[in-house]
DNA sequence: CGCGAGTGTTGCTGATAGTGCAACAGTGTT
DNA sequence: AACACTGTTGCACTATCAGCAACACTCGCG
C-alpha cells in the first residue's frame, strides 16, 4: 500500500534537522496537509521539535498553515524553486505540451520521465478525463527502473555500468508479476532494445498496464521516455502495438525539438 | 541591482540549520548553480558547514551536483513538491495555459499572480519570443504590492486591514518613479478600483512598464491578476488601453473556469 | 616544472544549538 | 465537566552540529 518507508537512520556526516525538514517536505508532497502531531509521529520526534521545524520552513515560505493553529501544507516558495528548475531546460516545458496533447488524443494518463541515478523520474504528467484513471500525482516521483515501462525503457538505453548495478542489486517485488530475477530482467531489457518499446503488465501496480517509447534527442541518444498508463481492461496487451504507433509520433515531435536536461545523466 | 538581502539574524525559536538550508534553496533558485565555497560565503558560515547542508539536501534529492566534485544545483526532488502543489488547484494549470496563449497573441511577457500575505506571488509566466524581454524568471517570486501592476491591483481588491498594513509600513523605493507616499498610494489604489486595471510605469524596474487586470472567480471576487510586462518603448502609456482590452479577454476566460487556490488568502 | 590559490571533502573536538520535557491554551467529544 | 486531543512556548540538558585544520585535487601563472 504505502511503498515508501525509508526509515533509514540517516548516514553520518549529514545534518539531522535538515534531513528531518526535507522529510517533512516529502510528506507534504504526498498528503495535501498535515498537523504538527501527525508530522511528529511520522518523523518519530517530539511535537515541539516538529513544530519548530515547520515554523522554520514557514518563515522561508516553503510551508504555510491553512489557518491559524491549523494544519500545514506546502507553501508558495516551492513555486520559485520549481520555476528556476524548469527554466533550466526546454525539455520540461515541451514535455508538458506533448503530454497535454497526447492525453487529449488517447484520453489516458501520459508521462514523460528521465533517467536519474537509480530511478526514473516523472517530469511531466497529463491525465485523460476518464473517471477511472491514474489517481496519484506522479510528477517528481522516483519510480523503480525494473518494474515500470519508463524505467525499463530508460534502463535498457542507459550505460552498461548502470544496468549492471541494477541487475546485481536485489530487485524489490511490488506485485505478483514484478520481475525479480536478474536474468529475466536482462532478457527483458534486450527485448526492449530490439523492438524499441517497453511495457509493464501489472508489474508495478496491480491491474495497471503501461507502454513506453524512447524520446531521442540530437544525436539519437535516448533522453527521455514517453508512456501511457491505464487500467488493464482499457489497455490490454493485445492493444499495445496500436498505442505504440501513436506514442512514437508524440515522442518524435518531442525529440525533434531536441530538448535536453541532463547531458551527464548516463555518466557517473 | 540585487534587491534581496535579507540578512536578518533569524528569529528565535527557529531551527538554525534548517533556515540555512532553506536559504541555500533560495540561492539556487536565483543562480543556476553554486559551489560549496560560494554558498558558504553567501551564508556566512564555514565551508564544511555549507558542504554538510548541501550533502543533506542532496540525500533527499533537493539538490544535485552537476558532476563529481562539482557545483550544486536544484535537484529533481523539487519537481515532486511542485507537482503536489499545483495538483491542489486548477488555477495554476489554467493560468499557465492562459499565459501561454496570451503570450502568443501579444508577444510579450505574461504573468498571473496571486495575493499572499505581504506580497504578490507570480504563479505562472510565459514569454514572448522577442529578443529583448523580461530576462528574469519570476515564477514563485514575491514582488512588492506597491511597486508593481499586479501588486497594486491585488492590493486594491484586498481586505482593508491588508491595505492599512501596507499603507502604514514604510514603502521601499526601487526607482525614481516608485510611489513611496502613503497618501499617493491610497489615491492610486482608488483609481485602480475605479477604472478596473492597474499599471506600473518604471516603478519597479527602470525602463519597464506593466499593465494588470483582475481575474474574477465565482462570486466576483478577485482571485488573481493577469498582467503584461514589456520595455517602455514597446508598451508606452499611450498603448495601455489597447492592451487592457486584450488582457480582459484572457482574464475572463481564466476566471470563467473559476479556479481557486487560496480561499482564505484575504483572511489573516 | 613547481608554486600558490583555489576547490570539494573528511576526522576531530568543544560549545552551541536543538532536542525532549512539561505545562499552557485552546477545541471538540464523550 | 472531564477528557483527549490539538498547536504553542519556556526551560534545561546533552546530543548535535559548526568550526578548525588537514587532505586530495585542479587550475593558472611564472
Coordinates of C-alpha atoms (C1' of nucleotides) in Angstrom, one line a residue:
Chain A
X1 CA 0.0 0.0 0.0
X2 CA 2.5 2.6 1.1
X3 CA 5.6 1.8 -0.8
X4 CA 8.0 4.4 0.7
X5 CA 9.1 3.7 4.2
X6 CA 12.7 4.8 4.2
X7 CA 13.1 4.5 7.9
X8 CA 16.9 4.5 7.5
X9 CA 18.7 6.0 10.4
X10 CA 20.4 8.6 8.2
X11 CA 24.0 8.4 7.2
X12 CA 26.6 10.1 9.4
X13 CA 28.0 13.4 8.2
X14 CA 24.6 14.8 7.5
X15 CA 22.7 17.4 9.3
X16 CA 19.9 15.8 11.3
X17 CA 17.5 18.6 11.5
X18 CA 17.8 19.5 7.8
X19 CA 17.2 15.9 6.9
X20 CA 14.1 15.9 9.0
X21 CA 12.9 19.1 7.4
X22 CA 13.4 17.6 4.0
X23 CA 11.4 14.6 5.1
X24 CA 8.6 17.0 6.1
X25 CA 8.6 18.4 2.6
X26 CA 8.4 14.9 1.2
X27 CA 5.5 14.0 3.5
X28 CA 3.6 17.2 2.4
X29 CA 4.2 16.2 -1.2
X30 CA 2.2 13.0 -0.5
X31 CA -0.5 14.3 1.8
X32 CA -2.1 17.7 1.0
X33 CA -1.9 18.9 4.6
X34 CA -0.6 17.6 7.9
X35 CA -0.8 18.7 11.6
X36 CA 2.1 19.1 13.9
X37 CA 1.3 16.0 15.8
X38 CA 0.9 13.9 12.7
X39 CA 4.3 15.1 11.4
X40 CA 6.0 14.4 14.7
X41 CA 4.6 10.9 14.8
X42 CA 5.7 10.3 11.2
X43 CA 9.2 11.5 12.0
X44 CA 9.5 9.9 15.4
X45 CA 10.3 13.2 17.2
X46 CA 8.6 15.2 19.8
X47 CA 5.8 17.5 18.9
X48 CA 7.7 20.6 19.8
X49 CA 10.6 19.5 17.5
X50 CA 8.2 19.1 14.6
X51 CA 6.6 22.4 15.4
X52 CA 9.9 24.3 15.3
X53 CA 10.9 22.6 12.0
X54 CA 7.6 23.6 10.5
X55 CA 7.9 27.1 11.8
X56 CA 11.3 27.5 10.2
X57 CA 10.1 26.2 6.9
X58 CA 7.2 28.6 7.1
X59 CA 9.4 31.5 7.7
X60 CA 11.0 30.7 4.3
X61 CA 7.6 30.2 2.6
X62 CA 8.3 26.5 2.0
X63 CA 5.2 25.6 4.0
X64 CA 2.2 27.5 5.2
X65 CA -0.6 26.9 7.7
X66 CA -4.1 26.6 6.2
X67 CA -5.2 28.9 9.1
X68 CA -4.1 30.0 12.5
X69 CA -3.5 27.0 14.7
X70 CA -4.3 24.8 11.8
X71 CA -2.6 22.2 9.6
X72 CA 0.4 22.9 7.5
X73 CA 0.8 22.4 3.7
X74 CA 3.4 23.2 1.0
X75 CA 3.9 26.9 0.5
X76 CA 4.3 29.1 -2.5
X77 CA 8.1 29.3 -2.1
X78 CA 8.1 25.9 -3.7
X79 CA 7.0 27.6 -6.9
X80 CA 10.1 29.7 -7.1
X81 CA 12.3 26.7 -7.0
X82 CA 10.2 24.8 -9.5
X83 CA 10.3 27.8 -11.8
X84 CA 14.0 28.0 -11.6
X85 CA 14.4 24.3 -12.2
X86 CA 12.2 24.1 -15.3
X87 CA 13.7 27.3 -16.7
X88 CA 17.0 25.4 -17.0
X89 CA 15.7 23.3 -19.8
X90 CA 13.2 23.4 -22.6
X91 CA 12.5 19.7 -22.2
X92 CA 10.2 20.1 -19.2
X93 CA 8.1 22.7 -21.0
X94 CA 8.0 20.9 -24.3
X95 CA 7.2 17.6 -22.5
X96 CA 4.3 19.2 -20.8
X97 CA 2.8 20.4 -24.1
X98 CA 3.4 16.9 -25.5
X99 CA 1.7 15.2 -22.6
X100 CA -1.2 17.5 -22.8
X101 CA -1.7 16.9 -26.5
X102 CA -1.3 13.2 -26.3
X103 CA -3.6 13.0 -23.3
X104 CA -6.3 14.7 -25.4
X105 CA -5.8 12.2 -28.2
X106 CA -5.5 8.9 -26.3
X107 CA -7.6 10.1 -23.4
X108 CA -5.4 8.3 -20.9
X109 CA -2.7 9.3 -18.5
X110 CA 0.6 10.3 -20.1
X111 CA 4.0 10.6 -18.6
X112 CA 7.4 11.8 -19.6
X113 CA 10.3 10.5 -17.5
X114 CA 14.0 10.8 -17.4
X115 CA 16.8 8.7 -16.1
X116 CA 18.3 9.8 -12.8
X117 CA 20.9 7.8 -10.9
X118 CA 18.9 4.8 -9.6
X119 CA 15.3 5.7 -10.7
X120 CA 13.1 7.0 -13.4
X121 CA 11.8 10.5 -12.6
X122 CA 8.5 11.6 -14.0
X123 CA 9.0 15.2 -15.1
X124 CA 5.6 15.7 -16.6
X125 CA 2.1 14.2 -16.4
X126 CA -1.3 14.8 -18.0
X127 CA -4.5 12.9 -17.4
X128 CA -7.3 11.9 -19.6
X129 CA -10.8 12.9 -18.5
X130 CA -12.0 9.4 -17.6
X131 CA -13.3 8.8 -14.2
X132 CA -11.1 5.8 -13.6
X133 CA -7.5 6.6 -14.1
X134 CA -4.2 7.1 -12.5
X135 CA -5.1 8.6 -9.2
X136 CA -1.7 9.6 -7.9
X137 CA 0.2 12.6 -8.8
X138 CA 3.5 11.2 -10.2
X139 CA 5.4 14.4 -11.1
X140 CA 8.8 14.4 -9.5
X141 CA 8.2 10.9 -8.2
X142 CA 11.1 8.4 -8.4
X143 CA 9.8 5.1 -9.7
X144 CA 11.9 1.9 -9.9
X145 CA 13.8 1.0 -13.0
X146 CA 12.8 -2.6 -13.1
X147 CA 9.1 -2.5 -12.6
X148 CA 7.8 0.3 -14.8
X149 CA 7.6 0.7 -18.5
X150 CA 9.5 4.0 -18.5
X151 CA 12.0 2.6 -16.0
X152 CA 12.8 -0.4 -18.2
X153 CA 13.0 1.6 -21.3
X154 CA 15.4 4.1 -19.8
X155 CA 17.5 1.4 -18.2
X156 CA 17.7 -0.5 -21.5
X157 CA 19.3 2.5 -23.1
X158 CA 21.4 3.6 -20.1
X159 CA 25.1 2.9 -19.7
X160 CA 26.3 -0.7 -19.1
X161 CA 27.5 0.2 -15.6
X162 CA 24.1 1.4 -14.7
X163 CA 22.5 -1.7 -15.9
X164 CA 25.0 -3.9 -14.1
X165 CA 24.3 -2.0 -10.9
X166 CA 20.6 -2.6 -11.1
X167 CA 21.0 -6.2 -12.1
X168 CA 23.3 -7.1 -9.3
X169 CA 21.2 -5.3 -6.6
X170 CA 18.2 -7.1 -5.2
X171 CA 15.0 -6.4 -7.2
X172 CA 12.1 -5.4 -5.0
X173 CA 8.8 -7.1 -5.6
X174 CA 5.7 -4.9 -5.9
X175 CA 3.1 -7.3 -7.4
X176 CA 2.9 -10.9 -8.4
X177 CA 4.2 -10.0 -11.9
X178 CA 7.2 -7.9 -10.9
X179 CA 10.4 -9.2 -12.5
X180 CA 12.7 -10.1 -9.6
X181 CA 15.1 -12.4 -11.4
X182 CA 18.2 -10.6 -12.8
X183 CA 18.5 -13.0 -15.7
X184 CA 14.9 -12.4 -16.6
X185 CA 15.3 -8.7 -16.4
X186 CA 18.4 -8.7 -18.6
X187 CA 16.4 -10.6 -21.2
X188 CA 13.6 -8.2 -20.9
X189 CA 15.9 -5.2 -21.5
X190 CA 17.3 -6.9 -24.6
X191 CA 13.8 -7.3 -25.9
X192 CA 13.1 -3.7 -25.2
X193 CA 16.1 -2.6 -27.2
X194 CA 15.1 -4.9 -30.1
X195 CA 11.5 -3.9 -30.6
X196 CA 12.0 -0.3 -29.5
X197 CA 9.4 0.0 -26.7
X198 CA 8.8 -1.3 -23.2
X199 CA 5.8 -2.4 -21.3
X200 CA 4.8 -3.1 -17.7
X201 CA 1.9 -5.5 -17.2
X202 CA 0.7 -5.2 -13.7
X203 CA 4.4 -5.2 -12.6
X204 CA 4.2 -2.0 -10.5
X205 CA 0.6 -1.7 -9.6
X206 CA -2.0 -4.5 -9.7
X207 CA -4.4 -4.1 -12.6
X208 CA -2.5 -1.4 -14.3
X209 CA -0.6 -1.6 -17.6
X210 CA 1.8 0.8 -19.3
X211 CA 3.7 1.2 -22.5
X212 CA 6.7 3.4 -23.1
X213 CA 8.7 4.5 -26.1
X214 CA 12.0 6.4 -26.3
X215 CA 12.4 10.1 -26.9
X216 CA 15.5 10.6 -28.9
X217 CA 17.4 13.9 -28.9
X218 CA 20.0 15.3 -31.2
X219 CA 22.5 12.5 -32.0
X220 CA 20.0 9.8 -31.5
X221 CA 20.6 9.3 -27.8
X222 CA 17.6 8.4 -25.6
X223 CA 16.9 11.5 -23.5
X224 CA 13.5 10.6 -22.0
X225 CA 10.6 8.1 -22.1
X226 CA 7.1 8.9 -23.1
X227 CA 4.5 6.5 -21.7
X228 CA 0.8 5.7 -21.4
X229 CA -0.6 4.2 -18.2
X230 CA -4.1 2.8 -17.9
X231 CA -6.2 0.2 -16.2
X232 CA -5.6 -3.2 -17.8
X233 CA -9.1 -3.5 -19.2
X234 CA -8.7 -0.3 -21.2
X235 CA -5.1 -1.1 -22.2
X236 CA -4.8 -4.9 -22.7
X237 CA -1.6 -6.5 -24.0
X238 CA -3.4 -7.0 -27.4
X239 CA -3.7 -3.2 -27.8
X240 CA -0.1 -2.4 -27.1
X241 CA 1.0 -2.2 -30.7
X242 CA -1.7 0.3 -31.6
X243 CA -0.7 2.6 -28.8
X244 CA 3.0 2.4 -29.7
X245 CA 2.3 3.9 -33.1
X246 CA 0.6 6.9 -31.5
X247 CA 3.3 7.2 -28.9
X248 CA 6.0 7.2 -31.5
X249 CA 4.5 10.2 -33.1
X250 CA 4.4 12.2 -29.9
X251 CA 7.9 11.1 -28.9
X252 CA 9.3 12.1 -32.3
X253 CA 7.7 15.5 -32.1
X254 CA 9.2 16.0 -28.7
X255 CA 12.6 14.7 -29.6
X256 CA 12.7 16.8 -32.7
X257 CA 13.0 19.9 -30.5
X258 CA 16.0 18.1 -29.1
X259 CA 15.5 19.5 -25.7
X260 CA 18.0 18.3 -23.2
X261 CA 18.0 18.3 -19.4
X262 CA 20.9 16.3 -18.0
X263 CA 23.7 15.8 -20.5
X264 CA 25.6 13.8 -18.0
X265 CA 22.6 11.6 -16.9
X266 CA 24.2 8.5 -18.3
X267 CA 27.7 9.2 -16.9
X268 CA 28.6 8.7 -13.3
Chain B
X1 CA 20.5 45.6 -8.6
X2 CA 20.2 42.8 -6.1
X3 CA 17.0 43.6 -4.3
X4 CA 17.0 40.8 -1.8
X5 CA 19.5 40.9 1.0
X6 CA 17.5 39.6 4.0
X7 CA 20.5 39.5 6.3
X8 CA 18.2 39.3 9.3
X9 CA 19.7 37.3 12.2
X10 CA 16.8 34.9 12.2
X11 CA 14.1 35.0 14.8
X12 CA 14.5 32.9 18.0
X13 CA 12.6 29.6 18.2
X14 CA 13.6 28.6 14.7
X15 CA 16.0 25.9 13.7
X16 CA 19.2 27.5 12.5
X17 CA 20.4 24.8 10.2
X18 CA 17.0 24.3 8.6
X19 CA 16.9 28.1 8.0
X20 CA 20.3 28.0 6.4
X21 CA 19.3 25.0 4.2
X22 CA 16.2 26.9 3.1
X23 CA 18.3 29.9 2.2
X24 CA 20.5 27.6 0.1
X25 CA 17.4 26.5 -1.9
X26 CA 16.5 30.2 -2.3
X27 CA 20.0 31.0 -3.6
X28 CA 19.9 28.1 -6.0
X29 CA 16.6 29.5 -7.3
X30 CA 18.4 32.6 -8.3
X31 CA 21.6 31.3 -9.6
X32 CA 21.5 28.1 -11.7
X33 CA 24.4 26.5 -9.9
X34 CA 26.8 27.3 -7.0
X35 CA 29.9 25.8 -5.4
X36 CA 30.3 24.9 -1.8
X37 CA 32.6 27.9 -1.2
X38 CA 30.3 30.3 -2.9
X39 CA 27.4 29.1 -0.7
X40 CA 29.4 29.3 2.4
X41 CA 30.4 32.9 1.7
X42 CA 26.8 33.8 1.0
X43 CA 25.5 32.3 4.2
X44 CA 28.5 33.5 6.3
X45 CA 29.4 30.0 7.5
X46 CA 32.3 27.8 7.2
X47 CA 32.9 25.8 4.0
X48 CA 32.4 22.5 5.8
X49 CA 29.1 23.6 7.2
X50 CA 27.8 24.6 3.8
X51 CA 29.1 21.2 2.5
X52 CA 27.2 19.2 5.0
X53 CA 24.0 21.2 4.5
X54 CA 24.3 20.6 0.7
X55 CA 25.1 16.9 1.3
X56 CA 21.9 16.5 3.4
X57 CA 19.8 18.2 0.8
X58 CA 21.4 16.1 -1.9
X59 CA 20.5 12.9 0.0
X60 CA 16.9 14.0 -0.2
X61 CA 17.2 14.9 -3.9
X62 CA 16.5 18.6 -3.3
X63 CA 19.9 19.5 -4.8
X64 CA 22.4 17.6 -7.0
X65 CA 25.9 18.1 -8.1
X66 CA 26.5 18.8 -11.8
X67 CA 29.3 16.3 -11.6
X68 CA 31.6 14.7 -9.1
X69 CA 33.4 17.4 -7.1
X70 CA 31.4 20.0 -9.0
X71 CA 28.9 22.7 -8.3
X72 CA 25.5 22.1 -6.9
X73 CA 22.1 23.0 -8.4
X74 CA 18.5 22.3 -7.6
X75 CA 17.5 18.6 -7.8
X76 CA 14.6 16.8 -9.2
X77 CA 13.0 16.3 -5.8
X78 CA 11.8 19.8 -6.2
X79 CA 9.5 18.6 -9.0
X80 CA 7.7 16.3 -6.7
X81 CA 6.8 19.2 -4.4
X82 CA 5.9 21.4 -7.2
X83 CA 3.7 18.7 -8.7
X84 CA 1.9 18.2 -5.4
X85 CA 1.4 21.9 -5.0
X86 CA 0.0 22.6 -8.4
X87 CA -2.2 19.5 -8.2
X88 CA -4.0 21.1 -5.3
X89 CA -5.7 23.7 -7.6
X90 CA -6.8 24.0 -11.1
X91 CA -5.8 27.7 -11.1
X92 CA -2.1 27.1 -11.7
X93 CA -2.7 24.8 -14.6
X94 CA -5.3 27.0 -16.2
X95 CA -3.2 30.1 -15.6
X96 CA -0.3 28.5 -17.4
X97 CA -2.5 27.8 -20.4
X98 CA -3.8 31.3 -20.3
X99 CA -0.3 32.8 -20.1
X100 CA 0.9 30.7 -23.0
X101 CA -2.0 31.7 -25.2
X102 CA -1.8 35.4 -24.4
X103 CA 2.0 35.4 -24.8
X104 CA 1.4 34.1 -28.3
X105 CA -1.1 36.8 -29.1
X106 CA 0.6 39.8 -27.6
X107 CA 4.1 38.5 -28.0
X108 CA 5.2 39.9 -24.7
X109 CA 5.8 38.5 -21.2
X110 CA 2.6 37.5 -19.4
X111 CA 2.2 36.9 -15.6
X112 CA -0.5 35.5 -13.4
X113 CA -0.1 36.5 -9.7
X114 CA -2.0 35.9 -6.5
X115 CA -2.1 37.8 -3.2
X116 CA -0.2 36.2 -0.4
X117 CA 0.3 37.9 3.0
X118 CA 2.6 40.8 2.2
X119 CA 3.5 40.3 -1.4
X120 CA 2.2 39.3 -4.9
X121 CA 3.4 35.9 -5.9
X122 CA 3.8 35.1 -9.6
X123 CA 2.4 31.6 -10.1
X124 CA 2.8 31.5 -13.8
X125 CA 4.8 33.2 -16.5
X126 CA 5.2 33.0 -20.3
X127 CA 7.5 35.0 -22.5
X128 CA 7.1 36.3 -26.0
X129 CA 9.7 35.4 -28.5
X130 CA 11.3 38.9 -28.7
X131 CA 15.0 39.1 -28.1
X132 CA 14.5 42.0 -25.6
X133 CA 12.2 40.9 -22.9
X134 CA 11.8 40.2 -19.2
X135 CA 15.0 38.4 -18.5
X136 CA 14.4 37.1 -15.0
X137 CA 12.4 34.1 -14.1
X138 CA 9.6 35.4 -11.9
X139 CA 7.6 32.2 -11.1
X140 CA 7.3 31.9 -7.3
X141 CA 8.9 35.3 -6.8
X142 CA 7.4 37.6 -4.2
X143 CA 7.1 41.1 -5.6
X144 CA 6.1 44.2 -3.6
X145 CA 2.5 45.2 -3.5
X146 CA 3.1 49.0 -4.0
X147 CA 5.5 49.0 -7.0
X148 CA 4.1 46.5 -9.5
X149 CA 1.0 46.4 -11.6
X150 CA -0.1 43.0 -10.2
X151 CA 0.7 44.1 -6.7
X152 CA -1.3 47.3 -6.8
X153 CA -4.2 45.5 -8.5
X154 CA -4.3 42.8 -5.9
X155 CA -3.8 45.2 -3.0
X156 CA -6.6 47.4 -4.3
X157 CA -9.0 44.5 -4.1
X158 CA -7.6 43.0 -0.9
X159 CA -9.1 43.4 2.6
X160 CA -9.0 46.8 4.3
X161 CA -6.7 45.6 7.0
X162 CA -4.2 44.4 4.4
X163 CA -4.3 47.8 2.7
X164 CA -3.9 49.6 6.0
X165 CA -0.9 47.4 6.9
X166 CA 0.9 48.3 3.6
X167 CA 0.0 52.0 3.8
X168 CA 1.4 52.4 7.3
X169 CA 4.6 50.5 6.7
X170 CA 7.5 52.3 5.0
X171 CA 7.3 51.9 1.2
X172 CA 10.6 50.9 -0.2
X173 CA 11.9 52.8 -3.2
X174 CA 13.1 50.9 -6.2
X175 CA 13.3 53.5 -9.0
X176 CA 12.8 57.2 -9.3
X177 CA 9.1 56.6 -10.1
X178 CA 8.3 54.3 -7.2
X179 CA 5.3 55.5 -5.1
X180 CA 6.6 56.0 -1.6
X181 CA 4.0 58.4 -0.3
X182 CA 1.2 56.5 1.5
X183 CA -1.4 59.2 0.5
X184 CA -0.4 58.9 -3.1
X185 CA -0.6 55.1 -3.0
X186 CA -4.1 55.3 -1.4
X187 CA -5.2 57.5 -4.3
X188 CA -3.6 55.2 -6.8
X189 CA -5.5 52.2 -5.4
X190 CA -8.7 54.1 -5.6
X191 CA -8.0 54.8 -9.2
X192 CA -7.3 51.2 -9.8
X193 CA -10.6 50.2 -8.4
X194 CA -12.4 52.8 -10.5
X195 CA -11.1 52.0 -13.9
X196 CA -10.6 48.3 -13.3
X197 CA -6.9 47.9 -14.1
X198 CA -3.6 48.8 -12.7
X199 CA -0.3 50.0 -14.2
X200 CA 3.3 50.3 -13.2
X201 CA 5.4 52.8 -15.2
X202 CA 9.0 52.2 -14.4
X203 CA 8.1 51.9 -10.7
X204 CA 9.7 48.6 -10.1
X205 CA 12.4 48.3 -12.8
X206 CA 13.7 51.2 -14.8
X207 CA 12.5 51.3 -18.4
X208 CA 9.9 48.7 -17.9
X209 CA 6.1 49.1 -17.9
X210 CA 3.3 46.8 -16.9
X211 CA -0.5 46.6 -17.0
X212 CA -2.6 44.3 -14.9
X213 CA -6.3 43.4 -14.9
X214 CA -8.2 41.4 -12.3
X215 CA -9.2 37.7 -12.7
X216 CA -12.6 37.3 -11.0
X217 CA -13.7 33.9 -9.8
X218 CA -17.1 32.6 -8.8
X219 CA -18.9 35.3 -6.8
X220 CA -17.0 38.1 -8.5
X221 CA -14.1 38.2 -6.0
X222 CA -10.7 39.0 -7.4
X223 CA -8.7 35.8 -7.2
X224 CA -5.7 36.7 -9.2
X225 CA -4.1 39.3 -11.5
X226 CA -3.2 38.9 -15.2
X227 CA -0.5 41.2 -16.4
X228 CA 1.7 42.1 -19.4
X229 CA 5.2 43.4 -18.9
X230 CA 7.4 45.0 -21.5
X231 CA 10.1 47.6 -22.2
X232 CA 8.6 51.0 -22.1
X233 CA 9.2 51.7 -25.8
X234 CA 7.1 48.7 -26.8
X235 CA 4.5 49.3 -24.2
X236 CA 4.1 53.1 -23.7
X237 CA 1.4 54.7 -21.6
X238 CA -0.5 55.6 -24.7
X239 CA -0.9 52.0 -25.6
X240 CA -2.2 50.8 -22.2
X241 CA -5.9 51.0 -23.1
X242 CA -5.4 48.7 -26.1
X243 CA -3.7 46.1 -24.1
X244 CA -6.3 46.2 -21.4
X245 CA -9.0 45.0 -23.9
X246 CA -6.9 42.0 -24.8
X247 CA -6.0 41.3 -21.2
X248 CA -9.7 41.4 -20.1
X249 CA -10.5 38.7 -22.6
X250 CA -7.8 36.4 -21.2
X251 CA -8.7 37.2 -17.6
X252 CA -12.4 36.5 -18.2
X253 CA -11.6 33.1 -19.9
X254 CA -9.4 32.2 -16.9
X255 CA -11.9 33.4 -14.3
X256 CA -14.8 31.6 -16.1
X257 CA -13.2 28.3 -15.0
X258 CA -13.4 29.8 -11.5
X259 CA -10.3 28.1 -10.3
X260 CA -9.4 28.8 -6.8
X261 CA -6.2 28.4 -4.9
X262 CA -6.3 30.1 -1.5
X263 CA -9.9 30.7 -0.3
X264 CA -8.5 32.2 2.8
X265 CA -6.0 34.4 1.1
X266 CA -7.6 37.6 2.3
X267 CA -8.0 36.4 5.9
X268 CA -5.3 36.5 8.4
Chain C
dC1 C1' 58.0 22.2 -13.6
dG2 C1' 56.6 23.9 -9.2
dC3 C1' 54.4 27.1 -6.9
dG4 C1' 50.1 29.0 -5.0
dA5 C1' 45.5 29.8 -4.6
dG6 C1' 41.6 27.8 -5.4
dT7 C1' 38.3 23.9 -5.0
dG8 C1' 35.3 19.9 -2.6
dT9 C1' 35.8 16.6 1.2
dT10 C1' 36.6 14.4 5.8
dG11 C1' 38.0 13.2 11.2
dC12 C1' 38.1 15.6 15.4
dT13 C1' 36.6 18.3 19.4
dG14 C1' 34.3 21.8 22.1
dA15 C1' 30.3 24.7 22.8
dT16 C1' 26.4 25.9 20.8
dA17 C1' 22.2 25.0 19.0
dG18 C1' 18.3 21.8 19.0
dT19 C1' 16.1 18.3 21.3
dG20 C1' 12.7 16.4 24.6
dC21 C1' 10.1 17.5 28.7
dA22 C1' 6.3 19.6 30.9
dA23 C1' 3.0 22.9 31.1
dC24 C1' -0.4 26.2 28.8
dA25 C1' -4.3 27.4 26.0
dG26 C1' -7.3 26.3 23.2
dT27 C1' -11.4 22.9 20.7
dG28 C1' -14.3 19.4 20.1
dT29 C1' -16.1 14.8 22.0
dT30 C1' -17.7 12.0 25.4
Chain D
dA1 C1' -17.2 18.6 33.4
dA2 C1' -13.9 15.7 32.5
dC3 C1' -11.4 14.0 28.7
dA4 C1' -8.4 13.6 24.7
dC5 C1' -6.9 16.0 21.6
dT6 C1' -4.6 19.9 19.2
dG7 C1' -0.8 23.8 18.3
dT8 C1' 2.4 26.6 21.0
dT9 C1' 6.0 28.2 24.4
dG10 C1' 9.9 28.5 28.4
dC11 C1' 13.4 25.7 30.3
dA12 C1' 17.5 22.6 31.0
dC13 C1' 20.4 19.1 29.4
dT14 C1' 23.2 16.7 26.1
dA15 C1' 23.5 15.1 21.6
dT16 C1' 24.5 17.6 17.5
dC17 C1' 26.5 20.4 14.6
dA18 C1' 29.7 24.2 13.5
dG19 C1' 34.3 25.4 13.1
dC20 C1' 39.1 24.2 12.7
dA21 C1' 42.7 22.1 10.2
dA22 C1' 44.4 19.0 7.1
dC23 C1' 43.8 16.2 2.8
dA24 C1' 43.4 15.5 -2.3
dC25 C1' 42.9 17.5 -6.2
dT26 C1' 42.6 21.1 -10.3
dC27 C1' 43.7 25.1 -12.4
dG28 C1' 46.6 29.2 -13.9
dC29 C1' 50.8 31.6 -13.6
dG30 C1' 55.5 32.2 -13.5

